[in-house]
mmCIF file as gemmi writes it, N, C-alpha and C atoms, coordinates in Angstrom:
data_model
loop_
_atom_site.group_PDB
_atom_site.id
_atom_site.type_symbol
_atom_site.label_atom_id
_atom_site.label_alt_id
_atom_site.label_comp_id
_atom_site.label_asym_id
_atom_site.label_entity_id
_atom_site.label_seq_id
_atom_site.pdbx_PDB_ins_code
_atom_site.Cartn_x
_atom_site.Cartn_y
_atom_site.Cartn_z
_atom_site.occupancy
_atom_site.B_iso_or_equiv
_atom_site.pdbx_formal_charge
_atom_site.auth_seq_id
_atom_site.auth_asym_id
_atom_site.pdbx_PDB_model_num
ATOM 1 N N . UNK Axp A 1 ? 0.838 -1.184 0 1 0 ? 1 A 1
ATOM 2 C CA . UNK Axp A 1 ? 0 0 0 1 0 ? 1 A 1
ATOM 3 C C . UNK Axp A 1 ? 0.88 1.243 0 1 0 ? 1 A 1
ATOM 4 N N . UNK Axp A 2 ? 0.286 2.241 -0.299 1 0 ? 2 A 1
ATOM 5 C CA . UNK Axp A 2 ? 1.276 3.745 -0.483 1 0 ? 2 A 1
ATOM 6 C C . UNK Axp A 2 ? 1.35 4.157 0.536 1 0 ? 2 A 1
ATOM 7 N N . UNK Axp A 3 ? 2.454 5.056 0.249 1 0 ? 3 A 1
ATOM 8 C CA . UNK Axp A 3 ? 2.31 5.381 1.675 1 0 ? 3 A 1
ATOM 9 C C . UNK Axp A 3 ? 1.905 6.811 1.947 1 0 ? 3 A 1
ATOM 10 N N . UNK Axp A 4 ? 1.39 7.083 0.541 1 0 ? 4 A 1
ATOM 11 C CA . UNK Axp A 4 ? 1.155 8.789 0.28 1 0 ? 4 A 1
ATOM 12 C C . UNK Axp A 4 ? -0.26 8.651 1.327 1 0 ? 4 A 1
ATOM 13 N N . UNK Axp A 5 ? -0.708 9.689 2.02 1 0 ? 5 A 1
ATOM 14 C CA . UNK Axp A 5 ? -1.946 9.807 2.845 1 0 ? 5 A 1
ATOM 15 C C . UNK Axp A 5 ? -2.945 10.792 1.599 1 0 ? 5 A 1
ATOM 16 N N . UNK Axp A 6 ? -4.336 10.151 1.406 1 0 ? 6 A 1
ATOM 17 C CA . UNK Axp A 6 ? -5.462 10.871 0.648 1 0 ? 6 A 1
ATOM 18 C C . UNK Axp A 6 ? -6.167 11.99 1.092 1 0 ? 6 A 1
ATOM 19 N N . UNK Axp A 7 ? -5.927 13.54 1.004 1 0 ? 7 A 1
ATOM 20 C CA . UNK Axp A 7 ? -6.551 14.341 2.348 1 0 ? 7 A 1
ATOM 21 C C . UNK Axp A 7 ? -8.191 14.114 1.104 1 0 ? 7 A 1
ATOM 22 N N . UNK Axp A 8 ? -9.289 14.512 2.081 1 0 ? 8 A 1
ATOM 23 C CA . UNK Axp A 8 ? -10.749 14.403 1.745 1 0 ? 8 A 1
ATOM 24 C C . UNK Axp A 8 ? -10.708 14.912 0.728 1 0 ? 8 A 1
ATOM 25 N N . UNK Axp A 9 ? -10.095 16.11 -0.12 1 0 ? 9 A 1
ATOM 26 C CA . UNK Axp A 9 ? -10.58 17.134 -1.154 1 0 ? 9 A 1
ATOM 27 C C . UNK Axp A 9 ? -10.069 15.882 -2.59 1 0 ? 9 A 1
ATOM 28 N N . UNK Axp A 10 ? -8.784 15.412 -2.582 1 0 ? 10 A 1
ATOM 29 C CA . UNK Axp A 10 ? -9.037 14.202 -3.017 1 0 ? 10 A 1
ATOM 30 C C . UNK Axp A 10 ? -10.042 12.958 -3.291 1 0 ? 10 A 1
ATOM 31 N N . UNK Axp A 11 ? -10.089 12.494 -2.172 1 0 ? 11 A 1
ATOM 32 C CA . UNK Axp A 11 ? -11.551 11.903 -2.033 1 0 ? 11 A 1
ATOM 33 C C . UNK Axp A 11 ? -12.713 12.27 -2.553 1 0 ? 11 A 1
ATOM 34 N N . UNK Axp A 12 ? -13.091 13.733 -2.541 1 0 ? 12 A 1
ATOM 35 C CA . UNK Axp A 12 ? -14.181 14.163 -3.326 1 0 ? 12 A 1
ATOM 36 C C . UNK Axp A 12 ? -13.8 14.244 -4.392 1 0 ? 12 A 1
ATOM 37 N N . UNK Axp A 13 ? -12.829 14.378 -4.915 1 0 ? 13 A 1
ATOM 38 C CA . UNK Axp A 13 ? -12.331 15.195 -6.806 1 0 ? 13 A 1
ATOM 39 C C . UNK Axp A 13 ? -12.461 13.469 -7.263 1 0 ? 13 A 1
ATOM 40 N N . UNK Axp A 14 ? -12.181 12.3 -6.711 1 0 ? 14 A 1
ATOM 41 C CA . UNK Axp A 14 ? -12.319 11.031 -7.227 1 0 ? 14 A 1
ATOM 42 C C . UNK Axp A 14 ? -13.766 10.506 -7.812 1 0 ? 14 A 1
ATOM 43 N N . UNK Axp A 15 ? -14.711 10.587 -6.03 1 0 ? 15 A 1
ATOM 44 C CA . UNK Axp A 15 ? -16.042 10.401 -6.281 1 0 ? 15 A 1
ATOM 45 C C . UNK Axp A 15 ? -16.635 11.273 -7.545 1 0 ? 15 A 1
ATOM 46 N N . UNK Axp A 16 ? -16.482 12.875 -7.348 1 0 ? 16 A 1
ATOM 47 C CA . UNK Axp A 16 ? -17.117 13.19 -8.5 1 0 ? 16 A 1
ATOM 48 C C . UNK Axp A 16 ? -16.715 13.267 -9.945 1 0 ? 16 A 1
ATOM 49 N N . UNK Axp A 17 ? -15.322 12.53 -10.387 1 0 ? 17 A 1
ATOM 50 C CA . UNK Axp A 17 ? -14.648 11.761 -11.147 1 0 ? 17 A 1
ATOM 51 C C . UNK Axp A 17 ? -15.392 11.012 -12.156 1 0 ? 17 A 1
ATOM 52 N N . UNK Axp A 18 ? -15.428 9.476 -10.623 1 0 ? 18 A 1
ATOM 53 C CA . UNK Axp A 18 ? -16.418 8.34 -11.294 1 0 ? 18 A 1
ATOM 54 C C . UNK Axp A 18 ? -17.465 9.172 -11.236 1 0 ? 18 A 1
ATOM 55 N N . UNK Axp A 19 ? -18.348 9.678 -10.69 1 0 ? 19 A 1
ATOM 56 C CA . UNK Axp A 19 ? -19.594 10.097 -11.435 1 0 ? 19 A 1
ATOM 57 C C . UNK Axp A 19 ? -20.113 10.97 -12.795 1 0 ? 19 A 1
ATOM 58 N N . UNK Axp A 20 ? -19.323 11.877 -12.559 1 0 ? 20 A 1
ATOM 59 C CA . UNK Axp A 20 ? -18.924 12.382 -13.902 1 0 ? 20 A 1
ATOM 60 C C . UNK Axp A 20 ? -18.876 11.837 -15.163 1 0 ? 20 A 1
ATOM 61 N N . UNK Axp A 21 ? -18.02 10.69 -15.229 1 0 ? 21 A 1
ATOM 62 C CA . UNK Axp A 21 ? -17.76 9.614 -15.812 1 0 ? 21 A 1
ATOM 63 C C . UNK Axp A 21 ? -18.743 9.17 -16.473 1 0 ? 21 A 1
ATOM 64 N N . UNK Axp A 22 ? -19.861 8.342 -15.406 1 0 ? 22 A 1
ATOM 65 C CA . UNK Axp A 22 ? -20.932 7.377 -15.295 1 0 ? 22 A 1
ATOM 66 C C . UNK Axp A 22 ? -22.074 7.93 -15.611 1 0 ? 22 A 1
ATOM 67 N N . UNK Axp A 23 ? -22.672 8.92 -15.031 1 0 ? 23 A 1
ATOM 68 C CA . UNK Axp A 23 ? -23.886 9.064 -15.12 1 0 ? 23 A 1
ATOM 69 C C . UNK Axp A 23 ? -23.765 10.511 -15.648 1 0 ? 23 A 1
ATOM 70 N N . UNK Axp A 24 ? -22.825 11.308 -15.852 1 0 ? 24 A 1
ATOM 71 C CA . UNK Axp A 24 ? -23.032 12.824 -16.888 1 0 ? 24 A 1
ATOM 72 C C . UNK Axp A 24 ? -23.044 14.014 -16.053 1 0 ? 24 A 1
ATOM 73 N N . UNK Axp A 25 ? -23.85 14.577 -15.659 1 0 ? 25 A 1
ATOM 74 C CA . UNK Axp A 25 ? -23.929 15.733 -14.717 1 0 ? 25 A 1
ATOM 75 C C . UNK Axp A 25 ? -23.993 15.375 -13.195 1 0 ? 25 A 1
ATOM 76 N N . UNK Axp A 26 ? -23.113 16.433 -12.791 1 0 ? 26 A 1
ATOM 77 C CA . UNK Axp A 26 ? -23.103 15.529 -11.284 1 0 ? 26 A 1
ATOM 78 C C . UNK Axp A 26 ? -23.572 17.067 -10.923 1 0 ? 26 A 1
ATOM 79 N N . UNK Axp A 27 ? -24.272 17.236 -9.8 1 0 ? 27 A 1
ATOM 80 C CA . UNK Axp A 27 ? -24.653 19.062 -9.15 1 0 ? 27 A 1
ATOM 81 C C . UNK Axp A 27 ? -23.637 18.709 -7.984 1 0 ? 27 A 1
ATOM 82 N N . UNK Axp A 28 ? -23.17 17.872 -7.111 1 0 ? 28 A 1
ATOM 83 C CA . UNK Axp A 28 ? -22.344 18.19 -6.189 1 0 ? 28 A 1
ATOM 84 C C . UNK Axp A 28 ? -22.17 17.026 -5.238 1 0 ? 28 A 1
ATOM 85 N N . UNK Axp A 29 ? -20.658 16.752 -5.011 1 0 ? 29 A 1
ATOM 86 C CA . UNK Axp A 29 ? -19.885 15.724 -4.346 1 0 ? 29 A 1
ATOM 87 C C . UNK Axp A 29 ? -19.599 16.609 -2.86 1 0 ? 29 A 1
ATOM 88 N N . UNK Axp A 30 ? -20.104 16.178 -1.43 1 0 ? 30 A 1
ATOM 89 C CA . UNK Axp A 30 ? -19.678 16.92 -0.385 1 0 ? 30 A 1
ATOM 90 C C . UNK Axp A 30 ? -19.583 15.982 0.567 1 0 ? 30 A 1
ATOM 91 N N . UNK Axp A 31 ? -19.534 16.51 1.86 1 0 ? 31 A 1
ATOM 92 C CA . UNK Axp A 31 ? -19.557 15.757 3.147 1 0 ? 31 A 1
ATOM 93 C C . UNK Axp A 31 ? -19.997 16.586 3.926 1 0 ? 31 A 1
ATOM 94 N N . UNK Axp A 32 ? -20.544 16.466 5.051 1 0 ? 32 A 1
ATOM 95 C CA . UNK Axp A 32 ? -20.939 17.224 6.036 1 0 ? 32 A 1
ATOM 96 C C . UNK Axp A 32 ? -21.176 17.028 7.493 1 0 ? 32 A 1
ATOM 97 N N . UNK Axp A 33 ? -21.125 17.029 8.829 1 0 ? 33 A 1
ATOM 98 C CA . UNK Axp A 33 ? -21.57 16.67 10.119 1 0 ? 33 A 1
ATOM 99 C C . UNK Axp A 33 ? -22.841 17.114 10.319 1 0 ? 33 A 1
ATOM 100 N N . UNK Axp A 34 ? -23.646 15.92 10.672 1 0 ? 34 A 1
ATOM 101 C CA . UNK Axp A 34 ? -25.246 15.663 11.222 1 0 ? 34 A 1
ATOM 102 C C . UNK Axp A 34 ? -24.521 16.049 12.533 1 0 ? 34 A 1
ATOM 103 N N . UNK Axp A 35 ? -25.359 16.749 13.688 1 0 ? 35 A 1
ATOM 104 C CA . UNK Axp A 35 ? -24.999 16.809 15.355 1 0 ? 35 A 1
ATOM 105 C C . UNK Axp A 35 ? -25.606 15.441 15.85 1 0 ? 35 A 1
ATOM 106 N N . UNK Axp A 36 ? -26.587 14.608 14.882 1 0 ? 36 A 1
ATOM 107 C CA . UNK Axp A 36 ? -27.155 13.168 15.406 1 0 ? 36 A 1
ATOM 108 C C . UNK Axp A 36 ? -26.711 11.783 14.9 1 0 ? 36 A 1
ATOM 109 N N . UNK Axp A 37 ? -26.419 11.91 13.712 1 0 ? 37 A 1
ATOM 110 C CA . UNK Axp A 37 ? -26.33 11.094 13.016 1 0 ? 37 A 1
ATOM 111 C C . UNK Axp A 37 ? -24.613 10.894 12.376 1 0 ? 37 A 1
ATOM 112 N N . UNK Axp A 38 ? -23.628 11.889 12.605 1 0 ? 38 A 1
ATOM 113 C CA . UNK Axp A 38 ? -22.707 12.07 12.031 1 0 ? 38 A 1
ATOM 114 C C . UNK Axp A 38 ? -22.27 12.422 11.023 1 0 ? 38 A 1
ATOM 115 N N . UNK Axp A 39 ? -21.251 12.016 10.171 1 0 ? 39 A 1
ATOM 116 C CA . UNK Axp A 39 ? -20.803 12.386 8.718 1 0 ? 39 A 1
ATOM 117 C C . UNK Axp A 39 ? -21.284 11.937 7.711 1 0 ? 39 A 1
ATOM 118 N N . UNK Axp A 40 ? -22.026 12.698 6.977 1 0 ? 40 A 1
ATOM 119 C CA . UNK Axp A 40 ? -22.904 12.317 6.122 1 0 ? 40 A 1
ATOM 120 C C . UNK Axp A 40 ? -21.735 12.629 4.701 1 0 ? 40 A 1
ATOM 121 N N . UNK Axp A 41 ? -21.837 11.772 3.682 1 0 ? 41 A 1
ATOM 122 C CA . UNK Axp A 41 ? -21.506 12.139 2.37 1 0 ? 41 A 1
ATOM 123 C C . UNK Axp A 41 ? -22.934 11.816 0.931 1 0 ? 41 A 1
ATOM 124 N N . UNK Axp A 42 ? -22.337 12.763 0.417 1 0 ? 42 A 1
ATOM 125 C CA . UNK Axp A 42 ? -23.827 12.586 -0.665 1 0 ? 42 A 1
ATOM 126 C C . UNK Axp A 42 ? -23.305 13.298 -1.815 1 0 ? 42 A 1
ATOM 127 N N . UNK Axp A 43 ? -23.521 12.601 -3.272 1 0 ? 43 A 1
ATOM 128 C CA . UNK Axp A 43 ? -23.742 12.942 -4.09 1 0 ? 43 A 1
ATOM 129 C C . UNK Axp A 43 ? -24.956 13.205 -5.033 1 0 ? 43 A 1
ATOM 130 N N . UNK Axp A 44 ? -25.066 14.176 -5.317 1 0 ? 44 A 1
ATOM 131 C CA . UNK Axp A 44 ? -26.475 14.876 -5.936 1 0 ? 44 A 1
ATOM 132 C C . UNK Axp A 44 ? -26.449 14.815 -7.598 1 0 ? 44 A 1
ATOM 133 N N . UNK Axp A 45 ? -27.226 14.14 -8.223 1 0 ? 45 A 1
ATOM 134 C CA . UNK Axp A 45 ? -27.434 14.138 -9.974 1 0 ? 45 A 1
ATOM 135 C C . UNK Axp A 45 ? -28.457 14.987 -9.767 1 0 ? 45 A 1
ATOM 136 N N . UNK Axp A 46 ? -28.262 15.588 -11.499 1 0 ? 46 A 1
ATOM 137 C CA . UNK Axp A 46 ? -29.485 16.618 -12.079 1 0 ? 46 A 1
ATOM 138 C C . UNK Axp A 46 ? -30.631 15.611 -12.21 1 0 ? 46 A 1
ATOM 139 N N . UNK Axp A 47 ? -30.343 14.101 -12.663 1 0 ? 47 A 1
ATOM 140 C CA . UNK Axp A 47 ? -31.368 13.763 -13.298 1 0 ? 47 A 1
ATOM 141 C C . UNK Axp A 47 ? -32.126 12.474 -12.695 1 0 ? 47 A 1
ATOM 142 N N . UNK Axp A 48 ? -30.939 12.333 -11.696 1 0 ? 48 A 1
ATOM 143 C CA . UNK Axp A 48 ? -31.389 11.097 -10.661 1 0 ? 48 A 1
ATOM 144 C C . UNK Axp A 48 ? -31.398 11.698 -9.613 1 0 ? 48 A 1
ATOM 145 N N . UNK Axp A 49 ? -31.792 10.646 -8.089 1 0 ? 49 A 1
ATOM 146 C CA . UNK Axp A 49 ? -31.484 10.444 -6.922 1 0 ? 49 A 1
ATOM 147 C C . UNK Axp A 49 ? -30.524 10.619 -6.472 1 0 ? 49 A 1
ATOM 148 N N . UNK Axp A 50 ? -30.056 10.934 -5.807 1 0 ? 50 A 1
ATOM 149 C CA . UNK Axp A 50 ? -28.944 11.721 -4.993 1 0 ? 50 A 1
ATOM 150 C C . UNK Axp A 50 ? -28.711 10.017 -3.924 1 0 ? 50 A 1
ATOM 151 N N . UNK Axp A 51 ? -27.211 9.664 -4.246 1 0 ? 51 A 1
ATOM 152 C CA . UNK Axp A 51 ? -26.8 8.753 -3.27 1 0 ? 51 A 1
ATOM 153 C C . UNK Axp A 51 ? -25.901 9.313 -1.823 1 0 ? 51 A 1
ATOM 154 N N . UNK Axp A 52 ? -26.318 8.78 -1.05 1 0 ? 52 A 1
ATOM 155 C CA . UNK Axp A 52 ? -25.54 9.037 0.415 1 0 ? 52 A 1
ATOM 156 C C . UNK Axp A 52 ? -25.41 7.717 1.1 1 0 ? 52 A 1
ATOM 157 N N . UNK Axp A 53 ? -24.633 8.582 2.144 1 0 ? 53 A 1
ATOM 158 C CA . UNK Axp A 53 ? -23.784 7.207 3.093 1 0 ? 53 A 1
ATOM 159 C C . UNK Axp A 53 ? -23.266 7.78 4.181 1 0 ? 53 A 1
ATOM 160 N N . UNK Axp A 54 ? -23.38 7.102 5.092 1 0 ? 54 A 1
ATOM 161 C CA . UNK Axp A 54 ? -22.785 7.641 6.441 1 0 ? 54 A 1
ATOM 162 C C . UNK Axp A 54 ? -21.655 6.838 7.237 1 0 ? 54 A 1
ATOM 163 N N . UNK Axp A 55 ? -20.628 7.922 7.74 1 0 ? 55 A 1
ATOM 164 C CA . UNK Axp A 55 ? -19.867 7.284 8.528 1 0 ? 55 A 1
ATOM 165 C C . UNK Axp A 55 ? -19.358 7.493 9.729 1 0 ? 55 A 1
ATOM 166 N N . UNK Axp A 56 ? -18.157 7.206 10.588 1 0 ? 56 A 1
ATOM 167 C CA . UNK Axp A 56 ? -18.315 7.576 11.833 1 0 ? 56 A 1
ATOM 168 C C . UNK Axp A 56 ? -16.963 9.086 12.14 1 0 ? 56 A 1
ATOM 169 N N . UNK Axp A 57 ? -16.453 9.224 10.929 1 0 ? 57 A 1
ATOM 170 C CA . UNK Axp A 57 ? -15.854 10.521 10.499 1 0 ? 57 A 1
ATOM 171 C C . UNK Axp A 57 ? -16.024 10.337 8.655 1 0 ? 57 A 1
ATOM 172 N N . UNK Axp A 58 ? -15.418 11.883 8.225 1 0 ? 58 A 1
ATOM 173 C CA . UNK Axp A 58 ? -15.424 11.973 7.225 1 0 ? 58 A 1
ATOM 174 C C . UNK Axp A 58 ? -14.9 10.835 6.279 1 0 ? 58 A 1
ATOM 175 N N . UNK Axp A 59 ? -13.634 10.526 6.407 1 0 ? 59 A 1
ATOM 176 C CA . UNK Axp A 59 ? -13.271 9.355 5.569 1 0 ? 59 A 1
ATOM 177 C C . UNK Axp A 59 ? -13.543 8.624 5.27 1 0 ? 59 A 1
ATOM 178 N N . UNK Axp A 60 ? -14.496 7.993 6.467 1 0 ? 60 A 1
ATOM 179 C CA . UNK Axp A 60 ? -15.459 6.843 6.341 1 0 ? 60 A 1
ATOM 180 C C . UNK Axp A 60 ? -16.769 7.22 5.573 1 0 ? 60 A 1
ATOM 181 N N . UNK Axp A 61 ? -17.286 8.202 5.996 1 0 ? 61 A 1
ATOM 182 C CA . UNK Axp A 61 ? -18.661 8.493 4.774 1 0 ? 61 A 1
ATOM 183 C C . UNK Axp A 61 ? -17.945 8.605 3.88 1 0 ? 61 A 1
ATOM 184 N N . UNK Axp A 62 ? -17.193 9.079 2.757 1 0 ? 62 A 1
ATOM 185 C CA . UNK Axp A 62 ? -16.229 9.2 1.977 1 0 ? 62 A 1
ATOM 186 C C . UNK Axp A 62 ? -16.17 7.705 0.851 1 0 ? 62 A 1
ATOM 187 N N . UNK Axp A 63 ? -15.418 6.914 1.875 1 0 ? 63 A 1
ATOM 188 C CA . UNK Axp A 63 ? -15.153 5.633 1.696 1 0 ? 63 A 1
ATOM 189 C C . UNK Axp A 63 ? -16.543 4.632 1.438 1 0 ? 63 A 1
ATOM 190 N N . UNK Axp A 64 ? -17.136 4.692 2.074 1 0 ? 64 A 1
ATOM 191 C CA . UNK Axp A 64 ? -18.548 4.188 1.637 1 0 ? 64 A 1
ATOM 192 C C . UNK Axp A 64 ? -19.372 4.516 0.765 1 0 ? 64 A 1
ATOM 193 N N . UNK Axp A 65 ? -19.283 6.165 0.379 1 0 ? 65 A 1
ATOM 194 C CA . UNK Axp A 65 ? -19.689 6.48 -0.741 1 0 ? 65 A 1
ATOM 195 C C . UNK Axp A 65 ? -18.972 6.189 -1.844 1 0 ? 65 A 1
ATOM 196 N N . UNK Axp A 66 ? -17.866 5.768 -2.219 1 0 ? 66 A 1
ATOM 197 C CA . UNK Axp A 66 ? -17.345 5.836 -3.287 1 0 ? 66 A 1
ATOM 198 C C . UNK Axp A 66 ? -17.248 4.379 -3.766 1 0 ? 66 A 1
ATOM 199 N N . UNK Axp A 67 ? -17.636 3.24 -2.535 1 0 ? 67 A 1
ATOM 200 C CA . UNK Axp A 67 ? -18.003 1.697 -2.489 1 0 ? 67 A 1
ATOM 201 C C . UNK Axp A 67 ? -19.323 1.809 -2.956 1 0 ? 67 A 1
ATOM 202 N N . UNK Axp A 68 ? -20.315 2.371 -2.515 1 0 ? 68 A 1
ATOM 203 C CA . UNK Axp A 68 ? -21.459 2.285 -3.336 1 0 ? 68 A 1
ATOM 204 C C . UNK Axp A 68 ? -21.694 2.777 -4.729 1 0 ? 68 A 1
ATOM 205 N N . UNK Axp A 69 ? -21.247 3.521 -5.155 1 0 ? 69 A 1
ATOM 206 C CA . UNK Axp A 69 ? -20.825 4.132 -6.471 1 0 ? 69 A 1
ATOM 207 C C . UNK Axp A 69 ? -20.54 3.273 -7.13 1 0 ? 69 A 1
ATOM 208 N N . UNK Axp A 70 ? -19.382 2.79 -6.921 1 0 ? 70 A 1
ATOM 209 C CA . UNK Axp A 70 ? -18.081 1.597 -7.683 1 0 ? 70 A 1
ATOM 210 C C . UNK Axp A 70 ? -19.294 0.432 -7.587 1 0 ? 70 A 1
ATOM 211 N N . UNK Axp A 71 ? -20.282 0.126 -7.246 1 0 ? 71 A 1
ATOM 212 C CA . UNK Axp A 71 ? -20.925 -1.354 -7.124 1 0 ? 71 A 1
ATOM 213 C C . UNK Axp A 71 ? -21.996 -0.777 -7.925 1 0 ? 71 A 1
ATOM 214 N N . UNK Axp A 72 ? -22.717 0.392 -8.085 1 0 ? 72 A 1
ATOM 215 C CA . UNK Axp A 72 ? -23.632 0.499 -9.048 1 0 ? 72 A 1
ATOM 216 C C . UNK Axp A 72 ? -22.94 0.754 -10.493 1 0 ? 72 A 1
ATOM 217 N N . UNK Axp A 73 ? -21.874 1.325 -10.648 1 0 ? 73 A 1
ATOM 218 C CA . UNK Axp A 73 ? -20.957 1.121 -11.74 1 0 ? 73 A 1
ATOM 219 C C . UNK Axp A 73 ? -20.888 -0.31 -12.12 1 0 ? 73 A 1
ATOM 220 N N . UNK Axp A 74 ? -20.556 -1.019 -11.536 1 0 ? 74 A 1
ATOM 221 C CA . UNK Axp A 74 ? -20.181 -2.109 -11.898 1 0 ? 74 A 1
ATOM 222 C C . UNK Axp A 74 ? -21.313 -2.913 -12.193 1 0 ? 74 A 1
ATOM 223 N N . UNK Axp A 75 ? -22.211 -2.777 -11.356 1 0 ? 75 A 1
ATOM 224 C CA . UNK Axp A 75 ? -23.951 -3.419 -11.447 1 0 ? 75 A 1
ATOM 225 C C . UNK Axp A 75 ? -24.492 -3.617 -12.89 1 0 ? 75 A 1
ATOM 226 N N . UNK Axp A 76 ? -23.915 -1.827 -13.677 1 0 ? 76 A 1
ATOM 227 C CA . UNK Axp A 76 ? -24.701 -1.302 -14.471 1 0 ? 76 A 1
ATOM 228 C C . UNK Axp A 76 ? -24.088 -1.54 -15.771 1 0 ? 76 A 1
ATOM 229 N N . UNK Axp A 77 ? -22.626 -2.326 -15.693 1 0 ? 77 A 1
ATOM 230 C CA . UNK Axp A 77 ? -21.688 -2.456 -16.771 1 0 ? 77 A 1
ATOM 231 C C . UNK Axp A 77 ? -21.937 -3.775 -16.918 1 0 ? 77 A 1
ATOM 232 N N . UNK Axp A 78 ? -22.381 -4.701 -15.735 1 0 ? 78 A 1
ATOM 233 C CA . UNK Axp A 78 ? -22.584 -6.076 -16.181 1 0 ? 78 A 1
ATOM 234 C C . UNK Axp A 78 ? -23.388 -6.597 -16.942 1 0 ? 78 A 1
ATOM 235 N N . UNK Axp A 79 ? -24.493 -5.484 -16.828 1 0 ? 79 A 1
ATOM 236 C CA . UNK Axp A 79 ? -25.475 -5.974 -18.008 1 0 ? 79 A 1
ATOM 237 C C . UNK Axp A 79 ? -25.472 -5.612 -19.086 1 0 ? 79 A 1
């Protein structure tokens, strides 16, 4: 593994990367703190549903969002 460290702004320029990519217009790749629920990450389409994911810091919503992404990518290439 590298040993370079990924700061978040990375992490987002990736996610909205693959989306970009995949589905065309993306309105916005972010993260944010719930005071209840924690770190929320979410990506927003013009023309779809907006996917999110939560984690127990940023990296982790981050990381889960970009696992769910990568599995509907892949979902959507298999067929």
């Amino acid at each position: 593994m590298s040993d370079k460290i990924k700061t978040l702004d990375q992490r987002v320029d990736r996610i909205y990367g693959m989306a970009k990519k995949h589905f065309g217009e993306v309105r916005f790749v972010g993260i944010k703190k719930h005071h209840k629920i924690g770190w929320i990450a979410k990506i927003q389409f013009d023309e779809f549903e907006s996917l999110v994911s939560e984690g127990k810091d940023a990296e982790d919503a981050l990381r889960k969002l970009r696992r769910r992404l990568k599995k509907i990518i892949d979902r959507y290439n298999f067929v």
